Structure formats: structure tokens, C-alpha cells
Amino acid sequence: MDGMKERFDYEELITPVRERMMRVIWRVVRHPDEAEDTMQEVLSIIWKKWDRIACHPNPQALVLKICINASVDTLRRQCRAGRFVDSGVIDRLPDRAAGSARGQAETEAMVKRAAGRLPRKQAAAVLMRILEERSYKEIAEVLGCREATARTHVLRGRAKLRKWLSHLRPSGHEEVFQ
Amino acid sequence: MRREGEQPLDVDGLLKQVFPDDLPKDTEARMAAQLERFREESENIRRVGAIRVFRPGRPYLALARISLTAAAVTLIVLGVSFRPKRAPTALASSLSALQKAVSVSGQLGSVQTMECTVRFDKAGESSLRFVIRWISPLETQVEIIQAGETSVRTIRPQRTDESVLEFVTGAVEKKTRIQPPLDAELLLVEDLLSSSRLRRLLDGRWLPAGVERMDGCDRESFSIDKTSGEPPSRVIVDTCTFLPMKLEKELDRGGKLEAVFRWNPRSGPGAGSGTIPS
């Protein structure tokens, strides 16, 4: 630990984004134990990179980026392991999807797998834009890029998801999904 | 491509339904507890850090690195600059002198012919000059020049095949005898009458006394301290041939000997036939 960590100010840098951190992790991970593990990983990264975070022009944005990246990593691990245990989501799926031959749990798994398949920056941009309804300016700050680039990330991420999940339309053609 | 009449897939709606904002209270409480623990631990560390001894932060570390680098470069430059000028250490000098002494002793064992001019001076007496020629290992010719008169003596040293151990321990002295018994003049130069006698004379502790730079080979002078308490000798050695070029010696009985050597080392089977270049 060096001198910068001695000036660690939790109230100033973490408290403002505390609620958002918990919510974004839960929305992506959706499993109590894995959400806790992800939070632990996030706090570990924050502690290791505290110097960078403290010197960052928008430290809260950087903290959120760490949360989203860690959550997407957990989502990818879930995809690889085939663990989608949020049974409550089945009730929330649209009727047409629920009425398909696959079933709601399978549909949920496909959506999660599609989100986890996105490149990291596109996944973060799409999740922030769609789930958190953040502005492109905020997304750009979190990703550390220009606003136009953030917009492109969201656009491309949406297009890929639309393509990969096209078979979920009522009479859409199914694409082979790896 | 969409079929006619199909609705576009509502990706946003699908994602919101799969990833709803419904953080359960118990999970929220557990994550909040994690954050609280993190806050407490970080605050503790900050308090400990506040009373801790100063530790340099990043700018100070950079400054320290620069200072250390500058100091290291300075030391290297100083080391390189002073290295050629620095006098060799006593140990290095001692080892070098010992190496020269051993080399000279070894070379003396391999030569058979030599001519040296010796001058003996003593206060209140007329000077004596000798020309000593090692004709062969068993024959030495000595010219004694005194008051313009020259007399020649032929000496036949007893052949000794002393080993290095015998030489070092002094056993060689007992075996080397000059026949017939020497008269008073020859006793002055008895240590120059054979190679084994000369080696015995040069035995002692060699101390560097200076170097004379030559074009080809340097000439290095040494002071030889005798362990027996005799007065020290001074010898100048050719660093190419490792043979003595000049010898100065104070005698116990008073007076000073100065010998200048011309060597004709054995170079082949017939080289030791006694011919000495004039």
C-alpha cells in the first residue's frame, strides 16, 4: 500500500455510486452468491487501482466501469458453465416467447448468452444504455471514449443482439447460435 | 431480412425483461455489508497510515529514483576515471612481486651461460672490478681487475641438482660447494659464481621499488628483504625474460657490490658450450 491509499476517501468516491454499484451487479449477474462474489472482486480491483481511480477526472464513472466489466465477466462465466438459475425470469418473458417450443428458461439463457457474447465495450455500453438508461455522455465517460464512439458501441451491440436473437420473433428465422 | 408483417425484435424490452431492476432486499443487505466492511477497513488503514513513518508517494519515488540513478552514474564515472590512476593495493603488489620472484628463480634454473661485470666499492679502499663468466654449469671464469692488473681464476662449482623443495628449505646451500676454497677477493662475489648461488642470493621478500618503462619490455626494480637479517639487495628485472639486469648489494663486511648481467640463455642442445658474446 502506498501513500495514495492513505488518502483513501470512501465517502467522497464510493458513497455517491454505492446504490448503482449494487444494482448494476445484480441486474447482470442475477444470482445472490455470485453477486456477492462479483462485488468482492470489484472492491478488490478498486483497492488495487485506487491511485488511478483517485487521479481520474471522473472517478465514479471508473468505479461503475469496473462494476460492469466484472459483472459481464461473471455473466460470461455463467454462460460457459451453463448456469442460469434465475427461475423468476421465466414468468417475465413475453407470451410469444413463452409459447415457443423452447420454453422460457431456454430463452433467458439465450438472451444472457447473447449479451455475454458481445465484446466487452459493446456489452458495457448496451447494458448501461438499455438497463440503466444512461446518456451517451455518461457512457463515454465510463468507457473513457468519445461520445460518438459510445453511440457506435451501443448501435453495434444492439444490432448484434438483434441478429443473434432474431429467432425469438414470433415467426422469425432461427440462426445458428454458438 | 424480415418477412412482411413481422415486428422488429424489441431488444431493449427483451433485455429489460431478462435483466430487471429487482435487487432483492437480502442481497442488497449483504452487498451493503460488504461495502461497509470495505469502508471500515479502508478507514482503519488510513488511520494507521497517518501515524506511520513517512513513506514517499509517487512524486517522491520518482525523485528518489532520479537521485539514485544520478548517484550510480556518478560512481561509475568516478570508478572508471580513477581506476587507471589508483595505486595497486598492497596485496596485489605483493602477489605481483611474488610472481616475479618465482619467474626469475625459474628462469635462472634454465640458463647456463652468463657474463656479468661487477664493481666493488668500499670507502677508503681502491675499487675492485670483476668479470664473471659462467662458461658451463661446471665451470666459471672470474677476471679480477685491481689497480690495472688482471688475474683470471677458474672455478668449478660442484654440480647440484637441487629440487625446488631443497632450494626453498636451504638444503641446497650444503650441497653447493665451490672448489677449491676461495680467497678473499672471490669471497666478495661468491654469490654470483653459479646460478644456484645467485638464486640463493635473490631469495627473500621482494618489494616493488619502481618500474622503468621501456619500448618493448619494462624493467622493474625490487628491494629484496632477507629473512636472515642481511642488508637488503636491490635487483632490476627484465619483465620479458624474467632475468635480472642489475643487482646492487650491501655487504656485511662493508662496501657495496654492483653487478650488471648479460644473459645468454640456453636455446638448444649445444648452446651451453661456453661461448659468451663479447
Short mmCIF file of C-alpha atoms in Angstrom, two decimals:
data_model
loop_
_atom_site.label_atom_id
_atom_site.label_comp_id
_atom_site.label_asym_id
_atom_site.label_seq_id
_atom_site.Cartn_x
_atom_site.Cartn_y
_atom_site.Cartn_z
CA MET A 1 0.00 0.00 0.00
CA ASP A 2 1.44 3.37 -0.86
CA GLY A 3 0.80 6.94 0.14
CA MET A 4 -2.18 7.46 -2.15
CA LYS A 5 -4.19 4.81 -0.36
CA GLU A 6 -3.56 6.66 2.87
CA ARG A 7 -5.68 9.40 1.39
CA PHE A 8 -8.45 6.94 0.56
CA ASP A 9 -11.78 8.74 0.83
CA TYR A 10 -14.63 6.30 0.71
CA GLU A 11 -17.30 8.88 1.40
CA GLU A 12 -16.18 11.06 -1.44
CA LEU A 13 -15.65 8.46 -4.12
CA ILE A 14 -17.73 5.38 -3.35
CA THR A 15 -20.78 6.62 -1.48
CA PRO A 16 -22.24 8.58 -4.43
CA VAL A 17 -22.29 5.45 -6.63
CA ARG A 18 -22.92 2.87 -3.93
CA GLU A 19 -26.52 2.11 -4.93
CA ARG A 20 -25.70 1.99 -8.62
CA MET A 21 -22.88 -0.42 -8.00
CA MET A 22 -25.14 -2.88 -6.24
CA ARG A 23 -27.94 -2.58 -8.76
CA VAL A 24 -25.82 -2.96 -11.87
CA ILE A 25 -24.09 -6.02 -10.46
CA TRP A 26 -27.36 -7.64 -9.51
CA ARG A 27 -29.09 -6.88 -12.83
CA VAL A 28 -26.36 -8.57 -14.84
CA VAL A 29 -25.37 -11.40 -12.52
CA ARG A 30 -28.78 -12.22 -11.03
CA HIS A 31 -27.57 -14.71 -8.50
CA PRO A 32 -27.14 -13.79 -4.81
CA ASP A 33 -23.89 -15.62 -4.15
CA GLU A 34 -22.34 -14.72 -7.46
CA ALA A 35 -23.41 -11.11 -7.00
CA GLU A 36 -21.54 -11.07 -3.69
CA ASP A 37 -18.50 -12.64 -5.30
CA THR A 38 -18.63 -10.07 -8.06
CA MET A 39 -18.88 -7.24 -5.55
CA GLN A 40 -15.87 -8.65 -3.71
CA GLU A 41 -13.93 -8.75 -6.95
CA VAL A 42 -14.94 -5.18 -7.72
CA LEU A 43 -13.80 -3.95 -4.30
CA SER A 44 -10.52 -5.80 -4.72
CA ILE A 45 -9.93 -4.13 -8.09
CA ILE A 46 -10.87 -0.73 -6.64
CA TRP A 47 -8.35 -1.19 -3.84
CA LYS A 48 -5.60 -2.24 -6.20
CA LYS A 49 -6.30 0.58 -8.66
CA TRP A 50 -7.11 3.21 -6.08
CA ASP A 51 -4.32 5.53 -7.23
CA ARG A 52 -5.67 5.55 -10.76
CA ILE A 53 -9.24 5.99 -9.59
CA ALA A 54 -8.36 8.89 -7.29
CA CYS A 55 -6.49 10.66 -10.12
CA HIS A 56 -9.22 10.00 -12.70
CA PRO A 57 -11.23 13.05 -13.85
CA ASN A 58 -14.47 11.12 -13.25
CA PRO A 59 -13.71 8.54 -10.56
CA GLN A 60 -17.33 7.44 -10.11
CA ALA A 61 -17.54 6.60 -13.81
CA LEU A 62 -14.41 4.50 -13.50
CA VAL A 63 -15.86 2.65 -10.49
CA LEU A 64 -19.01 1.88 -12.48
CA LYS A 65 -16.94 0.67 -15.41
CA ILE A 66 -15.18 -1.74 -13.08
CA CYS A 67 -18.58 -2.96 -11.81
CA ILE A 68 -19.97 -3.51 -15.32
CA ASN A 69 -16.85 -5.27 -16.58
CA ALA A 70 -16.75 -7.55 -13.55
CA SER A 71 -20.47 -8.29 -13.96
CA VAL A 72 -20.08 -9.11 -17.65
CA ASP A 73 -17.14 -11.37 -16.79
CA THR A 74 -19.36 -13.20 -14.31
CA LEU A 75 -22.10 -13.44 -16.94
CA ARG A 76 -19.63 -14.98 -19.36
CA ARG A 77 -18.54 -17.49 -16.75
CA GLN A 78 -22.18 -18.36 -16.21
CA CYS A 79 -22.60 -18.85 -19.96
CA ARG A 80 -19.62 -21.16 -20.16
CA ALA A 81 -20.83 -23.15 -17.19
CA GLY A 82 -24.48 -23.15 -18.36
CA ARG A 83 -25.64 -21.69 -15.04
CA PHE A 84 -28.81 -19.63 -15.43
CA VAL A 85 -30.70 -20.21 -12.25
CA ASP A 86 -32.93 -17.16 -12.07
CA SER A 87 -36.16 -19.10 -12.41
CA GLY A 88 -38.22 -15.99 -11.77
CA VAL A 89 -37.37 -14.62 -15.18
CA ILE A 90 -39.49 -17.26 -16.87
CA ASP A 91 -42.60 -15.55 -15.62
CA ARG A 92 -41.45 -12.24 -17.04
CA LEU A 93 -40.81 -13.41 -20.61
CA PRO A 94 -43.31 -12.38 -23.32
CA ASP A 95 -46.08 -14.82 -24.03
CA ARG A 96 -44.95 -15.43 -27.59
CA ALA A 97 -41.54 -16.44 -26.41
CA ALA A 98 -43.01 -18.44 -23.59
CA GLY A 99 -45.26 -20.17 -26.03
CA SER A 100 -42.43 -21.21 -28.28
CA ALA A 101 -41.06 -24.71 -28.33
CA ARG A 102 -38.00 -23.81 -26.32
CA GLY A 103 -39.51 -22.60 -23.13
CA GLN A 104 -38.83 -19.58 -21.06
CA ALA A 105 -35.72 -20.77 -19.28
CA GLU A 106 -34.06 -21.56 -22.56
CA THR A 107 -34.98 -18.16 -23.93
CA GLU A 108 -33.50 -16.48 -20.90
CA ALA A 109 -30.32 -18.46 -21.36
CA MET A 110 -30.10 -17.38 -25.00
CA VAL A 111 -30.51 -13.70 -24.15
CA LYS A 112 -27.87 -13.90 -21.45
CA ARG A 113 -25.55 -15.83 -23.70
CA ALA A 114 -26.02 -13.23 -26.44
CA ALA A 115 -25.25 -10.40 -24.02
CA GLY A 116 -22.20 -12.22 -22.73
CA ARG A 117 -21.03 -12.83 -26.27
CA LEU A 118 -20.76 -9.14 -27.04
CA PRO A 119 -17.32 -7.53 -26.99
CA ARG A 120 -16.60 -6.05 -23.59
CA LYS A 121 -17.06 -2.39 -24.50
CA GLN A 122 -20.19 -3.07 -26.52
CA ALA A 123 -21.66 -5.13 -23.68
CA ALA A 124 -20.92 -2.37 -21.18
CA ALA A 125 -22.35 0.32 -23.49
CA VAL A 126 -25.52 -1.66 -24.26
CA LEU A 127 -26.17 -2.59 -20.64
CA MET A 128 -25.67 0.98 -19.45
CA ARG A 129 -27.81 2.42 -22.19
CA ILE A 130 -30.65 -0.09 -22.06
CA LEU A 131 -30.75 -1.20 -18.45
CA GLU A 132 -29.64 1.98 -16.73
CA GLU A 133 -30.85 4.39 -19.41
CA ARG A 134 -27.69 6.44 -19.15
CA SER A 135 -26.88 9.18 -21.60
CA TYR A 136 -24.24 8.67 -24.25
CA LYS A 137 -22.14 11.30 -22.50
CA GLU A 138 -22.15 9.28 -19.29
CA ILE A 139 -21.39 6.07 -21.18
CA ALA A 140 -18.48 7.81 -22.91
CA GLU A 141 -17.11 8.92 -19.55
CA VAL A 142 -17.36 5.43 -18.13
CA LEU A 143 -15.75 3.78 -21.14
CA GLY A 144 -13.16 6.55 -21.48
CA CYS A 145 -14.02 7.28 -25.09
CA ARG A 146 -15.72 9.96 -27.16
CA GLU A 147 -19.50 10.28 -27.15
CA ALA A 148 -19.71 9.29 -30.81
CA THR A 149 -17.72 6.15 -30.08
CA ALA A 150 -20.05 5.29 -27.21
CA ARG A 151 -23.00 5.73 -29.54
CA THR A 152 -21.34 3.40 -32.06
CA HIS A 153 -20.74 0.78 -29.35
CA VAL A 154 -24.43 0.83 -28.39
CA LEU A 155 -25.57 0.73 -32.04
CA ARG A 156 -23.37 -2.19 -32.94
CA GLY A 157 -24.18 -4.07 -29.74
CA ARG A 158 -27.89 -3.68 -30.36
CA ALA A 159 -27.51 -4.83 -33.98
CA LYS A 160 -25.63 -7.94 -32.94
CA LEU A 161 -28.17 -8.82 -30.29
CA ARG A 162 -30.98 -8.28 -32.75
CA LYS A 163 -29.28 -10.56 -35.22
CA TRP A 164 -28.41 -13.29 -32.73
CA LEU A 165 -31.84 -13.23 -31.12
CA SER A 166 -33.87 -12.86 -34.31
CA HIS A 167 -35.37 -16.31 -33.87
CA LEU A 168 -37.19 -15.07 -30.80
CA ARG A 169 -39.53 -13.11 -33.05
CA PRO A 170 -42.93 -14.81 -33.33
CA SER A 171 -42.22 -16.17 -36.82
CA GLY A 172 -38.59 -15.27 -37.26
CA HIS A 173 -35.93 -17.41 -38.89
CA GLU A 174 -33.66 -19.08 -36.42
CA GLU A 175 -29.95 -18.50 -36.74
CA VAL A 176 -27.41 -20.96 -35.63
CA PHE A 177 -26.16 -19.65 -32.28
CA GLN A 178 -22.87 -20.89 -30.99
CA MET B 1 -34.29 -9.67 -43.65
CA ARG B 2 -37.69 -9.54 -42.03
CA ARG B 3 -40.70 -11.13 -43.52
CA GLU B 4 -43.56 -8.84 -44.44
CA GLY B 5 -45.75 -8.08 -41.47
CA GLU B 6 -43.21 -9.15 -38.90
CA GLN B 7 -42.46 -6.84 -35.98
CA PRO B 8 -38.81 -5.93 -35.32
CA LEU B 9 -37.38 -7.64 -32.27
CA ASP B 10 -37.55 -5.38 -29.24
CA VAL B 11 -34.05 -5.97 -27.99
CA ASP B 12 -34.33 -3.29 -25.32
CA GLY B 13 -37.53 -4.74 -23.97
CA LEU B 14 -36.13 -8.26 -24.02
CA LEU B 15 -33.01 -7.22 -22.15
CA LYS B 16 -35.01 -5.30 -19.56
CA GLN B 17 -37.18 -8.33 -19.00
CA VAL B 18 -34.23 -10.71 -18.67
CA PHE B 19 -32.22 -8.23 -16.56
CA PRO B 20 -34.89 -6.49 -14.46
CA ASP B 21 -34.09 -3.93 -11.80
CA ASP B 22 -35.31 -6.01 -8.91
CA LEU B 23 -32.48 -6.19 -6.41
CA PRO B 24 -33.77 -8.36 -3.56
CA LYS B 25 -33.59 -6.80 -0.13
CA ASP B 26 -31.49 -9.58 1.40
CA THR B 27 -28.98 -9.50 -1.44
CA GLU B 28 -28.84 -5.71 -1.18
CA ALA B 29 -28.21 -6.00 2.55
CA ARG B 30 -25.38 -8.49 2.04
CA MET B 31 -23.70 -6.36 -0.62
CA ALA B 32 -24.21 -3.27 1.53
CA ALA B 33 -22.48 -5.11 4.38
CA GLN B 34 -19.59 -5.89 2.03
CA LEU B 35 -19.29 -2.23 1.15
CA GLU B 36 -19.45 -1.25 4.81
CA ARG B 37 -16.66 -3.68 5.69
CA PHE B 38 -14.61 -2.27 2.84
CA ARG B 39 -15.21 1.26 4.13
CA GLU B 40 -14.20 0.33 7.69
CA GLU B 41 -11.07 -1.49 6.61
CA SER B 42 -10.01 1.32 4.33
CA GLU B 43 -10.60 3.85 7.10
CA ASN B 44 -8.53 1.75 9.52
CA ILE B 45 -5.70 1.53 7.05
CA ARG B 46 -5.88 5.26 6.51
CA ARG B 47 -5.67 5.91 10.26
CA VAL B 48 -2.69 3.55 10.61
CA GLY B 49 -1.06 5.18 7.64
CA ALA B 50 -1.48 8.63 9.18
CA ILE B 51 0.71 7.79 12.20
CA ARG B 52 3.15 5.72 10.23
CA VAL B 53 6.61 6.84 9.41
CA PHE B 54 6.82 8.86 6.23
CA ARG B 55 6.68 6.78 3.10
CA PRO B 56 7.35 8.54 -0.17
CA GLY B 57 4.49 8.87 -2.55
CA ARG B 58 4.77 8.66 -6.28
CA PRO B 59 6.42 12.07 -6.91
CA TYR B 60 8.96 11.41 -4.17
CA LEU B 61 9.62 7.95 -5.52
CA ALA B 62 10.32 9.42 -8.92
CA LEU B 63 12.69 11.94 -7.35
CA ALA B 64 14.38 9.21 -5.36
CA ARG B 65 14.81 7.09 -8.48
CA ILE B 66 16.37 10.01 -10.33
CA SER B 67 18.71 10.72 -7.40
CA LEU B 68 19.76 7.09 -7.14
CA THR B 69 20.33 6.86 -10.88
CA ALA B 70 22.43 10.04 -10.84
CA ALA B 71 24.44 8.75 -7.89
CA ALA B 72 25.00 5.41 -9.60
CA VAL B 73 26.16 7.07 -12.82
CA THR B 74 28.47 9.37 -10.86
CA LEU B 75 30.02 6.45 -9.01
CA ILE B 76 30.54 4.54 -12.25
CA VAL B 77 32.20 7.56 -13.87
CA LEU B 78 34.41 8.12 -10.83
CA GLY B 79 35.32 4.46 -10.74
CA VAL B 80 36.27 4.43 -14.40
CA SER B 81 38.21 7.69 -14.03
CA PHE B 82 40.20 6.71 -11.01
CA ARG B 83 40.84 3.11 -11.87
CA PRO B 84 43.94 3.64 -14.04
CA LYS B 85 45.31 6.25 -11.65
CA ARG B 86 44.78 4.32 -8.48
CA ALA B 87 47.82 2.68 -6.96
CA PRO B 88 47.55 -1.09 -6.82
CA THR B 89 46.62 -2.47 -3.47
CA ALA B 90 49.30 -3.84 -1.17
CA LEU B 91 48.00 -7.35 -1.68
CA ALA B 92 48.06 -7.03 -5.47
CA SER B 93 51.59 -5.62 -5.36
CA SER B 94 52.73 -8.36 -3.07
CA LEU B 95 51.26 -11.05 -5.30
CA SER B 96 52.79 -9.45 -8.38
CA ALA B 97 56.22 -9.27 -6.71
CA LEU B 98 55.94 -12.89 -5.59
CA GLN B 99 55.02 -13.90 -9.13
CA LYS B 100 58.10 -12.09 -10.47
CA ALA B 101 60.35 -13.71 -7.87
CA VAL B 102 59.13 -17.17 -8.79
CA SER B 103 59.51 -16.43 -12.51
CA VAL B 104 63.09 -15.17 -12.05
CA SER B 105 64.04 -18.20 -9.98
CA GLY B 106 62.62 -20.47 -12.66
CA GLN B 107 64.48 -18.67 -15.43
CA LEU B 108 67.78 -18.84 -13.55
CA GLY B 109 67.40 -22.59 -13.42
CA SER B 110 67.25 -22.78 -17.18
CA VAL B 111 70.25 -20.63 -18.08
CA GLN B 112 73.81 -21.94 -18.23
CA THR B 113 75.90 -19.10 -19.58
CA MET B 114 76.19 -15.57 -18.37
CA GLU B 115 78.62 -12.72 -18.21
CA CYS B 116 78.41 -10.05 -15.61
CA THR B 117 80.53 -7.09 -14.74
CA VAL B 118 80.86 -6.47 -11.04
CA ARG B 119 82.16 -3.40 -9.31
CA PHE B 120 83.02 -3.38 -5.63
CA ASP B 121 83.42 -0.08 -3.84
CA LYS B 122 84.34 0.45 -0.27
CA ALA B 123 85.17 3.69 1.40
CA GLY B 124 88.92 4.10 1.86
CA GLU B 125 89.83 1.28 -0.50
CA SER B 126 90.52 1.16 -4.22
CA SER B 127 87.63 -0.24 -6.19
CA LEU B 128 87.67 -3.82 -7.46
CA ARG B 129 86.19 -4.98 -10.74
CA PHE B 130 85.22 -8.48 -11.69
CA VAL B 131 84.10 -10.04 -14.92
CA ILE B 132 82.37 -13.29 -14.14
CA ARG B 133 81.56 -15.75 -16.89
CA TRP B 134 79.52 -18.87 -16.44
CA ILE B 135 81.20 -20.99 -19.09
CA SER B 136 79.17 -24.02 -18.27
CA PRO B 137 77.30 -25.35 -15.24
CA LEU B 138 80.58 -26.86 -14.06
CA GLU B 139 82.97 -24.05 -14.93
CA THR B 140 83.03 -20.38 -14.02
CA GLN B 141 85.75 -17.97 -15.06
CA VAL B 142 86.44 -14.88 -12.98
CA GLU B 143 88.62 -11.95 -14.04
CA ILE B 144 89.78 -9.83 -11.14
CA ILE B 145 90.84 -6.36 -12.15
CA GLN B 146 92.60 -4.35 -9.49
CA ALA B 147 94.93 -1.37 -9.91
CA GLY B 148 95.22 -2.04 -13.64
CA GLU B 149 96.24 -5.66 -13.16
CA THR B 150 94.06 -8.55 -14.25
CA SER B 151 94.16 -12.04 -12.87
CA VAL B 152 91.99 -14.90 -14.05
CA ARG B 153 90.59 -17.69 -11.90
CA THR B 154 88.65 -20.70 -13.00
CA ILE B 155 86.18 -22.04 -10.53
CA ARG B 156 84.46 -25.39 -10.77
CA PRO B 157 81.31 -25.37 -8.76
CA GLN B 158 80.09 -28.74 -7.63
CA ARG B 159 77.13 -29.70 -9.68
CA THR B 160 73.97 -29.68 -7.70
CA ASP B 161 70.63 -30.92 -8.87
CA GLU B 162 68.66 -29.45 -6.06
CA SER B 163 64.97 -29.77 -6.07
CA VAL B 164 62.71 -26.83 -5.58
CA LEU B 165 61.98 -28.06 -2.09
CA GLU B 166 65.67 -28.26 -1.27
CA PHE B 167 66.20 -24.81 -2.69
CA VAL B 168 63.39 -23.34 -0.68
CA THR B 169 64.39 -25.04 2.56
CA GLY B 170 68.04 -24.08 2.20
CA ALA B 171 69.35 -27.62 1.78
CA VAL B 172 70.96 -26.52 -1.47
CA GLU B 173 73.50 -24.44 0.38
CA LYS B 174 75.03 -27.51 1.92
CA LYS B 175 75.33 -29.24 -1.43
CA THR B 176 76.78 -26.33 -3.37
CA ARG B 177 80.45 -26.06 -2.75
CA ILE B 178 82.99 -24.03 -4.62
CA GLN B 179 86.24 -25.87 -5.23
CA PRO B 180 88.96 -25.01 -4.39
CA PRO B 181 88.46 -22.81 -1.29
CA LEU B 182 88.01 -19.16 -2.27
CA ASP B 183 90.42 -16.40 -1.46
CA ALA B 184 89.39 -13.04 -0.03
CA GLU B 185 88.63 -11.33 -3.38
CA LEU B 186 86.47 -14.15 -4.65
CA LEU B 187 84.54 -14.28 -1.42
CA LEU B 188 83.17 -10.84 -2.35
CA VAL B 189 81.43 -12.30 -5.39
CA GLU B 190 80.81 -15.84 -4.24
CA ASP B 191 77.05 -15.42 -4.64
CA LEU B 192 77.50 -14.73 -8.35
CA LEU B 193 79.62 -17.73 -9.22
CA SER B 194 76.78 -20.12 -10.07
CA SER B 195 73.10 -19.97 -10.89
CA SER B 196 72.14 -21.79 -7.71
CA ARG B 197 74.18 -19.29 -5.65
CA LEU B 198 72.52 -16.39 -7.45
CA ARG B 199 69.10 -17.89 -6.84
CA ARG B 200 70.01 -18.17 -3.21
CA LEU B 201 71.05 -14.53 -3.19
CA LEU B 202 67.74 -13.45 -4.70
CA ASP B 203 65.79 -15.47 -2.19
CA GLY B 204 63.82 -13.26 0.15
CA ARG B 205 60.83 -10.98 0.27
CA TRP B 206 60.55 -8.97 -2.91
CA LEU B 207 59.12 -5.48 -2.57
CA PRO B 208 58.34 -3.39 -5.65
CA ALA B 209 60.59 -0.34 -5.89
CA GLY B 210 59.64 1.11 -9.24
CA VAL B 211 59.11 0.47 -12.91
CA GLU B 212 61.17 1.83 -15.75
CA ARG B 213 59.06 1.97 -18.89
CA MET B 214 60.84 0.75 -22.00
CA ASP B 215 59.65 0.49 -25.57
CA GLY B 216 59.45 -3.27 -25.59
CA CYS B 217 59.81 -4.70 -22.12
CA ASP B 218 59.61 -2.85 -18.86
CA ARG B 219 62.33 -3.05 -16.25
CA GLU B 220 61.03 -3.43 -12.78
CA SER B 221 63.12 -2.94 -9.69
CA PHE B 222 62.62 -4.73 -6.39
CA SER B 223 64.10 -4.46 -2.96
CA ILE B 224 64.81 -7.89 -1.51
CA ASP B 225 64.48 -8.21 2.23
CA LYS B 226 66.48 -11.12 3.59
CA THR B 227 64.92 -13.03 6.41
CA SER B 228 68.38 -13.78 7.82
CA GLY B 229 68.87 -10.12 8.68
CA GLU B 230 71.37 -9.39 5.93
CA PRO B 231 71.22 -5.95 4.32
CA PRO B 232 68.57 -5.74 1.56
CA SER B 233 69.58 -6.14 -2.06
CA ARG B 234 68.11 -4.29 -4.97
CA VAL B 235 67.53 -6.02 -8.28
CA ILE B 236 66.26 -4.80 -11.62
CA VAL B 237 64.41 -7.43 -13.63
CA ASP B 238 63.57 -7.54 -17.34
CA THR B 239 59.82 -8.23 -17.41
CA CYS B 240 60.09 -10.02 -20.75
CA THR B 241 62.84 -12.51 -19.94
CA PHE B 242 62.36 -12.51 -16.16
CA LEU B 243 66.15 -12.35 -15.73
CA PRO B 244 67.99 -9.88 -13.52
CA MET B 245 69.59 -7.00 -15.36
CA LYS B 246 71.33 -5.34 -12.47
CA LEU B 247 71.99 -6.16 -8.83
CA GLU B 248 73.12 -3.92 -6.00
CA LYS B 249 74.08 -5.38 -2.68
CA GLU B 250 75.47 -4.05 0.55
CA LEU B 251 77.95 -6.46 2.09
CA ASP B 252 78.10 -7.38 5.75
CA ARG B 253 81.77 -6.66 5.87
CA GLY B 254 81.19 -3.20 4.39
CA GLY B 255 81.23 -1.92 0.85
CA LYS B 256 78.80 -2.20 -2.00
CA LEU B 257 78.57 -4.58 -4.94
CA GLU B 258 77.05 -3.58 -8.22
CA ALA B 259 76.62 -6.26 -10.91
CA VAL B 260 75.37 -5.83 -14.46
CA PHE B 261 74.30 -9.03 -16.19
CA ARG B 262 74.37 -10.14 -19.79
CA TRP B 263 72.49 -13.33 -20.32
CA ASN B 264 72.89 -15.96 -22.93
CA PRO B 265 70.17 -18.44 -22.12
CA ARG B 266 70.39 -21.99 -23.37
CA SER B 267 68.47 -22.16 -26.62
CA GLY B 268 69.37 -25.58 -27.90
CA PRO B 269 71.29 -28.79 -27.29
CA GLY B 270 74.69 -27.19 -27.96
CA ALA B 271 74.03 -23.77 -26.56
CA GLY B 272 75.79 -24.33 -23.28
CA SER B 273 79.23 -24.82 -24.78
CA GLY B 274 80.76 -21.87 -23.02
CA THR B 275 80.79 -19.24 -25.76
CA ILE B 276 79.97 -15.85 -24.37
CA PRO B 277 79.31 -12.94 -26.71
CA SER B 278 81.86 -10.24 -26.32
#
